[in-house]
C-alpha positions in Angstrom: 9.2 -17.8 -12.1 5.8 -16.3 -13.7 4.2 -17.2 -10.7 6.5 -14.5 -9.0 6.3 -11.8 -11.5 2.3 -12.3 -11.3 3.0 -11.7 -7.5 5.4 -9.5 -7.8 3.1 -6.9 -10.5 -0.7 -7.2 -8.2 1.4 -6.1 -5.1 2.3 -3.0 -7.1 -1.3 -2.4 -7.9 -3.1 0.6 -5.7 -6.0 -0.7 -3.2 -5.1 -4.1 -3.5 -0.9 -4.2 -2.7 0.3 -6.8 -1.0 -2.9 -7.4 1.4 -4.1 -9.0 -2.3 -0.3 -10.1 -3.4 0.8 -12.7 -0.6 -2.5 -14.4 -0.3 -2.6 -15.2 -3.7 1.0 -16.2 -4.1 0.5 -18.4 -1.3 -2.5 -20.0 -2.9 -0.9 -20.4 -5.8 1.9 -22.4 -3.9 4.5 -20.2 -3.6 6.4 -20.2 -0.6 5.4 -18.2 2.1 8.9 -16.5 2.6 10.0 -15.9 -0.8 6.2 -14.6 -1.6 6.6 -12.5 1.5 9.8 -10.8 0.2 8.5 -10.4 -3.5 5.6 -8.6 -2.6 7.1 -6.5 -0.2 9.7 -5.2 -2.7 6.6 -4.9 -5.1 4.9 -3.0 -2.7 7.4 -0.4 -1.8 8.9 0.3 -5.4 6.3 3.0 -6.1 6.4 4.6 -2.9 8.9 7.3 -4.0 7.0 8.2 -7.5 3.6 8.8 -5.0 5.4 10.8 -2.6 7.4 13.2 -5.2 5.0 13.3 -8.1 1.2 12.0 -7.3 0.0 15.1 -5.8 1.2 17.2 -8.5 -0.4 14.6 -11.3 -3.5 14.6 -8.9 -3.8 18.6 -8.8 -2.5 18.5 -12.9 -5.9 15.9 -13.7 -8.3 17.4 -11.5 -10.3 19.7 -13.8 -9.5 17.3 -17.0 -12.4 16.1 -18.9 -12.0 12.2 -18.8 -9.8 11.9 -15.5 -11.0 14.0 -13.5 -13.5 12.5 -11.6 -10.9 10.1 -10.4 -8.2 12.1 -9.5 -10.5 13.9 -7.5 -11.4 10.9 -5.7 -7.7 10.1 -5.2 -6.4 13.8 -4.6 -9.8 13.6 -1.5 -8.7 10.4 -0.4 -4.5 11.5 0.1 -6.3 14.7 1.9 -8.7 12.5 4.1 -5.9 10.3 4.9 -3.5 13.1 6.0 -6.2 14.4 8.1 -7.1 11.0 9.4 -3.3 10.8 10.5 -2.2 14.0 12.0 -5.8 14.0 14.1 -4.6 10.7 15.4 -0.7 11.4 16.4 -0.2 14.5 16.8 3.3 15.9 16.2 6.4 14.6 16.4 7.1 10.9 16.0 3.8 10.3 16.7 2.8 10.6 13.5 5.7 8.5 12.0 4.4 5.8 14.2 0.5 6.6 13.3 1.5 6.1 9.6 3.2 3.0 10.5 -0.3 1.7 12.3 -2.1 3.3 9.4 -0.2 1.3 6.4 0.4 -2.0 8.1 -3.5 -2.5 9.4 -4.9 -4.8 6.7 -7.9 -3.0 6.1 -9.2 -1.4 2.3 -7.9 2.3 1.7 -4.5 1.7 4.4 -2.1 0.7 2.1 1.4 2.0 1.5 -0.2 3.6 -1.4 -2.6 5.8 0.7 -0.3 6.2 3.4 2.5 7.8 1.6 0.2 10.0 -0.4 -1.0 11.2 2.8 2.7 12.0 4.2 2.9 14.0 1.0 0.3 15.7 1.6 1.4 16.7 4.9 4.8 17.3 4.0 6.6 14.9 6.2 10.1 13.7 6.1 10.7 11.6 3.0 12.7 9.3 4.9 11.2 8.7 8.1 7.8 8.3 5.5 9.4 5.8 3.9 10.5 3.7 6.7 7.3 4.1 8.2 5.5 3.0 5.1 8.2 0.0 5.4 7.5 -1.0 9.1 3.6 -1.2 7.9 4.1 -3.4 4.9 6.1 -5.7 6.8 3.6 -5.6 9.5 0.5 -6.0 7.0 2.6 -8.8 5.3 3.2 -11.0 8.4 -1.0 -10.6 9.0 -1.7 -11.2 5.8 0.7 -14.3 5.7 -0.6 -15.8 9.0 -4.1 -15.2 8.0 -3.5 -16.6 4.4 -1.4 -19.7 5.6 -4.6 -20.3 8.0 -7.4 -20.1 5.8 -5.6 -22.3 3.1 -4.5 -24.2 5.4 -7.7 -25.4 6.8 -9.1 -25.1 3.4 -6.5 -27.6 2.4 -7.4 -30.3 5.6 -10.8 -29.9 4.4 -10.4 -31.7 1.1 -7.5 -34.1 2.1 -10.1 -35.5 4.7 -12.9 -36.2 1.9 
């Protein structure tokens, strides 16, 4: 059970999510199913805090003395992101289906995190964002599994042959 509340907390973690989450639940031995569902749920649970409150706290920490610095980076990066997203879909759906792409492409910075501070900065649909932000975890979670399962895997055949 430890090993899926350690799963379950670093897949609520910004940056790393559950792109970091499943692999290491599956090298700890976890199942890959169970670990899958875990970190999804761990994943999503602060999607509604960063879509009603993070730019606010962002815009509040700006110009603070100790904080600032960061939640400049982070207030930039929800800006870049929205920008990054409405120049690649348009309007519409389109860019229900770009933040889809955007969250559930494994790659650093595309996280549900990212992605549904940049729908709050563009002031989508709360909704739609959200099931958006779902479709990409699951999407990053079945790479993430496939690729994990594969590398330990082979890891794994490795040493049983020596």
């Amino acid at each position: 059970m430890v090993k899926y509340l350690i799963v379950f907390l670093i897949s609520m973690v910004p940056i790393v999510e559950l792109r970091g989450a499943l692999p290491i639940g599956i090298g700890m031995g976890l199942p890959a199913w169970s670990c899958y569902i875990i970190c999804i749920i761990g994943n999503m649970i602060p999607v509604p805090i960063i879509f009603f409150f993070a730019r606010k706290v962002l815009i509040w920490g700006k110009d603070k003395k100790y904080i600032g610095k960061f939640f400049t980076f982070c207030y930039e990066k929800g800006e870049k992101g929205g920008e990054k997203l409405k120049g690649k879909s348009g309007k519409g759906m389109g860019i229900y289906i770009a933040l889809l792409l955007f969250v559930g492409i494994p790659l650093p910075g595309t996280g549900a995190w990212t992605g549904t501070l940049a729908a709050s900065f563009l002031d989508l649909d709360f909704k739609k964002s959200v099931i958006a932000c779902i479709g990409g975890v699951l999407l990053a979670g079945v790479i993430m599994a496939l690729a994990s399962m594969g590398l330990f895997g082979a890891v794994g055949a490795m040493f049983n042959k020596a």
